CSV table of C-alpha atoms in Angstrom, one decimal:
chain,number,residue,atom,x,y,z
A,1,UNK,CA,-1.5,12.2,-8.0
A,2,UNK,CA,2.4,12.2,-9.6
A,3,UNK,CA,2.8,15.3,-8.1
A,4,UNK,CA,2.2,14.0,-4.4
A,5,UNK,CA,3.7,11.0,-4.9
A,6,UNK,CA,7.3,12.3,-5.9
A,7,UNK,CA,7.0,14.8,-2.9
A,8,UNK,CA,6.3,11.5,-0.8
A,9,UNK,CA,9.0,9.0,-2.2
A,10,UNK,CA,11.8,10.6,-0.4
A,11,UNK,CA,10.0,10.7,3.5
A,12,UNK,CA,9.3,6.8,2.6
A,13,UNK,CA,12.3,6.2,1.4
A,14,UNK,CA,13.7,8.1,4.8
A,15,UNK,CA,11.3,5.9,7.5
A,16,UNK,CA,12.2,2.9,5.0
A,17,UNK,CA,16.0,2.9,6.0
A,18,UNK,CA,15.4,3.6,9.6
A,19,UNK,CA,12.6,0.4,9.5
A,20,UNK,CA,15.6,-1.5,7.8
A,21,UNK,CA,18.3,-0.4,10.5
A,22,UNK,CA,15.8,-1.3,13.6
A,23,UNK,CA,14.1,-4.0,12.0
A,24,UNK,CA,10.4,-2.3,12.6
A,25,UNK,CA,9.3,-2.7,9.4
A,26,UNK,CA,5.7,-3.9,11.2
A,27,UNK,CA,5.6,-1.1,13.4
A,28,UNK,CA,6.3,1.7,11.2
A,29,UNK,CA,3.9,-0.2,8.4
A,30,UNK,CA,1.2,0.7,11.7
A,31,UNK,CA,2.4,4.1,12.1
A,32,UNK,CA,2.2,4.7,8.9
A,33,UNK,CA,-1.4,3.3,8.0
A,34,UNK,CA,-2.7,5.2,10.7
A,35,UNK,CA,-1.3,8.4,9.7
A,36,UNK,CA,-2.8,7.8,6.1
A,37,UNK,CA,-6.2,6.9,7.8
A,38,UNK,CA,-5.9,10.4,10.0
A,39,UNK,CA,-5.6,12.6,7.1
A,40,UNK,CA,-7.9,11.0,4.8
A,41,UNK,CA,-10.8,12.2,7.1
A,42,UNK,CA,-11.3,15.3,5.3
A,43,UNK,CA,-12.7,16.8,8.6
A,44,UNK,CA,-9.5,16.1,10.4
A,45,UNK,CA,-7.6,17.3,7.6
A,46,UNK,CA,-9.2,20.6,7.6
A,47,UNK,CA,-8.2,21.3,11.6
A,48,UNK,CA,-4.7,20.3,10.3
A,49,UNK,CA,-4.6,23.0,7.9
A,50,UNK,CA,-6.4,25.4,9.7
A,51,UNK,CA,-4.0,25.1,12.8
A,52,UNK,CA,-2.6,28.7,13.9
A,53,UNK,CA,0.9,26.7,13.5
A,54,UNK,CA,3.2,23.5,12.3
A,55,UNK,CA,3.6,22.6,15.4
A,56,UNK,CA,-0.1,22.6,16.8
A,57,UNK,CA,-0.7,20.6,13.4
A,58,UNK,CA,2.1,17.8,14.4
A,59,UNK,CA,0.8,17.9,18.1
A,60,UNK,CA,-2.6,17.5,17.1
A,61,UNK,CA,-1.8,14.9,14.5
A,62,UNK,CA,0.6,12.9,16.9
A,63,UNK,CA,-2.2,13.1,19.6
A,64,UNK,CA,-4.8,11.7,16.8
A,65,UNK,CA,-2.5,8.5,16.5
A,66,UNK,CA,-0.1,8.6,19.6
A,67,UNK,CA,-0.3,4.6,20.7
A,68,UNK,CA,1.4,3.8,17.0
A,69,UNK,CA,3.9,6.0,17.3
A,70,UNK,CA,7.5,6.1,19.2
A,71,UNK,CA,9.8,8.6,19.4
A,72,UNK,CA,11.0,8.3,15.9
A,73,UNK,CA,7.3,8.2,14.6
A,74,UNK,CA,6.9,11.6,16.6
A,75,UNK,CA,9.8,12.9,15.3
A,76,UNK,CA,9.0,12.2,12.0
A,77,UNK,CA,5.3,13.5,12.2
A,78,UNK,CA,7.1,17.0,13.2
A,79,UNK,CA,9.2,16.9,10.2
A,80,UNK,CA,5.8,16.3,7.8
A,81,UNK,CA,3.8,18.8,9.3
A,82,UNK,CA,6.9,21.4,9.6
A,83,UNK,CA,7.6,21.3,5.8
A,84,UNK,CA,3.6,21.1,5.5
A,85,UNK,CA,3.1,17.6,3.9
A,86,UNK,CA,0.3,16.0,6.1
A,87,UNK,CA,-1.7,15.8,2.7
A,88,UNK,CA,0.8,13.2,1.0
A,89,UNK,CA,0.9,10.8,4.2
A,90,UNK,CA,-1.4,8.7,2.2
A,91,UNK,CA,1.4,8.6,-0.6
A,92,UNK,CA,4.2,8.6,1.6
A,93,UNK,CA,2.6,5.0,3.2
A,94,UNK,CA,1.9,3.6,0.2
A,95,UNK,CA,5.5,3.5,-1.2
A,96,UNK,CA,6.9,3.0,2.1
A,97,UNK,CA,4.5,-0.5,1.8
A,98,UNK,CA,6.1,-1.0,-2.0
A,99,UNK,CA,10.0,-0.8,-0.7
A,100,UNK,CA,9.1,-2.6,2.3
A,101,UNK,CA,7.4,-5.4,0.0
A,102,UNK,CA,10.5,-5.5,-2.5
A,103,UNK,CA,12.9,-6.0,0.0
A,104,UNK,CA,11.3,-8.3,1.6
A,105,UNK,CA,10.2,-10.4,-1.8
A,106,UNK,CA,6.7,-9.9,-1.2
A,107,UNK,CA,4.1,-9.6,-4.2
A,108,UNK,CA,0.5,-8.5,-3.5
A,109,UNK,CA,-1.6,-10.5,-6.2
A,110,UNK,CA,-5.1,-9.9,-6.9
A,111,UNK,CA,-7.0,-13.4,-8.1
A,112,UNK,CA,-10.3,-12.4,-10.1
A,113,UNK,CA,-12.6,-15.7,-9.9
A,114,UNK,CA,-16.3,-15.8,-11.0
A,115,UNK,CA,-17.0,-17.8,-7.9
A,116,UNK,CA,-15.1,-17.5,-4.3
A,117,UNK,CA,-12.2,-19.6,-4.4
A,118,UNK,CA,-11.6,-22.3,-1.9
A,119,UNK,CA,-9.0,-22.3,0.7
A,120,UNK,CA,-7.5,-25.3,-1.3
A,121,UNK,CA,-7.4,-23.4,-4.4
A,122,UNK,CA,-6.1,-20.1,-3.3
A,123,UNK,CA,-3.3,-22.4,-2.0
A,124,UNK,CA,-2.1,-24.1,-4.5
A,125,UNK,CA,-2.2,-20.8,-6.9
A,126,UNK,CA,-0.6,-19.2,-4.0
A,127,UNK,CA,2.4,-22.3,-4.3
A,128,UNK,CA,2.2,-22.0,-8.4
A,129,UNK,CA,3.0,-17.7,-8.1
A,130,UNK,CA,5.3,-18.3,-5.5
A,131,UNK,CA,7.5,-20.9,-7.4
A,132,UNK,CA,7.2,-18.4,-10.4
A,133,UNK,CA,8.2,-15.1,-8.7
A,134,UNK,CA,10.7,-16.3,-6.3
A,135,UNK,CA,8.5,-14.5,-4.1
A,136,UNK,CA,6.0,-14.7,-0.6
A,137,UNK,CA,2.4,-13.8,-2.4
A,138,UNK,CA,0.2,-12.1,-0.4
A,139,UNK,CA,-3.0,-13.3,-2.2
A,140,UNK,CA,-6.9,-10.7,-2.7
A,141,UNK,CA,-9.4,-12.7,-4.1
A,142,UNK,CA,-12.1,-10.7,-5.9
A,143,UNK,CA,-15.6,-12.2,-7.1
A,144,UNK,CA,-16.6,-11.2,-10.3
A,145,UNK,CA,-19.3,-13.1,-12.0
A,146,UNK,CA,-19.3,-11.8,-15.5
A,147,UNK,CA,-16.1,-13.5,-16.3
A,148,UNK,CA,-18.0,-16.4,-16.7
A,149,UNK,CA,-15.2,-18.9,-15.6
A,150,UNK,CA,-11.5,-19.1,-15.3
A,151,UNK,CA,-9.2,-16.5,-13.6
A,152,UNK,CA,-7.7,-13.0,-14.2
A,153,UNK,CA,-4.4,-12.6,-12.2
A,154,UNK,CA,-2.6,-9.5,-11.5
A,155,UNK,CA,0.4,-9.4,-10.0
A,156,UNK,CA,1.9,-5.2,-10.2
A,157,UNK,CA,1.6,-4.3,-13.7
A,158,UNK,CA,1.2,-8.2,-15.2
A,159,UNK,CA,-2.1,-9.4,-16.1
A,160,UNK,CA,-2.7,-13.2,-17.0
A,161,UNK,CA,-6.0,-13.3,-18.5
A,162,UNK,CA,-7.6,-16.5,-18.7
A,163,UNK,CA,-11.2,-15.7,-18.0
A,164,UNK,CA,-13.6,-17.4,-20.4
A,165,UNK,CA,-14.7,-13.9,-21.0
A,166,UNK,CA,-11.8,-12.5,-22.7
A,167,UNK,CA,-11.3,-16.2,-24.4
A,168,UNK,CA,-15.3,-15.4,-25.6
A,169,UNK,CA,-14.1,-12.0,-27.2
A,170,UNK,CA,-10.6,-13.3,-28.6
A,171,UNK,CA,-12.7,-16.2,-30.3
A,172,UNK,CA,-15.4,-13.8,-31.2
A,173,UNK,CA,-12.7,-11.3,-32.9
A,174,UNK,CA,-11.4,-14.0,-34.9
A,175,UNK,CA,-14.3,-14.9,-36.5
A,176,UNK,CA,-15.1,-11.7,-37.5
């Protein structure tokens, strides 16, 4: 939702610069993801809204995930559920995870393959993106058989089609 998202960009971009200053970046990345996970139980979500008060709601929630968090990660859980934002933790970890990837030159890249690709394979596609992006890849493979052959790679908002399935349809468009 845009809505929750732009409510979440400034609390990620908050726990971002205190990640960058301490160097946690894997700690609060934790944190974070385990927040997301609390509140996306719609069960647990429910007793957060229903609590008699913010703070029951951030003592509940810190309680729900208290070996990820430190004393920033409690304070921070106190701020959420005082300005009533438990809802967008899912948001907020997901760009947190996006500025935390830029700035440390990582690019999540999703390999479509009609077969399970081979250690060997996802390696040397891993070296080719890496050379191209000036970037660590952090490679998803993803088996789908109907694109007969070839690969579809997506890496953020590019796509590099070259499944024999899409070649199929360009060809068959042609000759129409």
């Amino acid at each position: 939702m845009a809505e929750n998202l732009t409510i979440a960009r400034p609390y990620a971009q908050a726990v971002f610069e205190i990640a960058k200053e301490d160097k946690s970046f894997d700690q609060w990345t934790q944190a974070l993801e385990g927040l997301a996970c609390a509140v996306s139980d719609e069960k647990f979500l429910t007793i957060l809204n229903n609590a008699s008060t913010r703070e029951e709601a951030a003592k509940d929630l810190i309680t729900a995930t208290e070996p990820l968090l430190d004393e920033k990660g409690k304070n921070f859980v106190c701020v959420v559920c005082e300005n009533d934002r438990c809802a967008v933790l899912p948001e907020i970890y997901q760009e947190f995870v996006q500025l935390r990837n830029d700035f440390m030159k990582i690019k999540v890249v999703e390999v479509v393959s009609a077969h399970s690709l081979a250690a060997a394979e996802q390696k040397a596609i891993k070296a080719k993106l890496e050379a191209k992006y000036q970037a660590t890849i952090e490679l998803h493979n993803t088996v789908d058989p109907t694109i007969i052959g070839g690969l579809i790679i997506r890496v953020g908002d590019e796509v590099i089609d070259g499944s024999i399935k899409s070649s199929l349809s360009r060809l068959a468009s042609t000759l129409k």
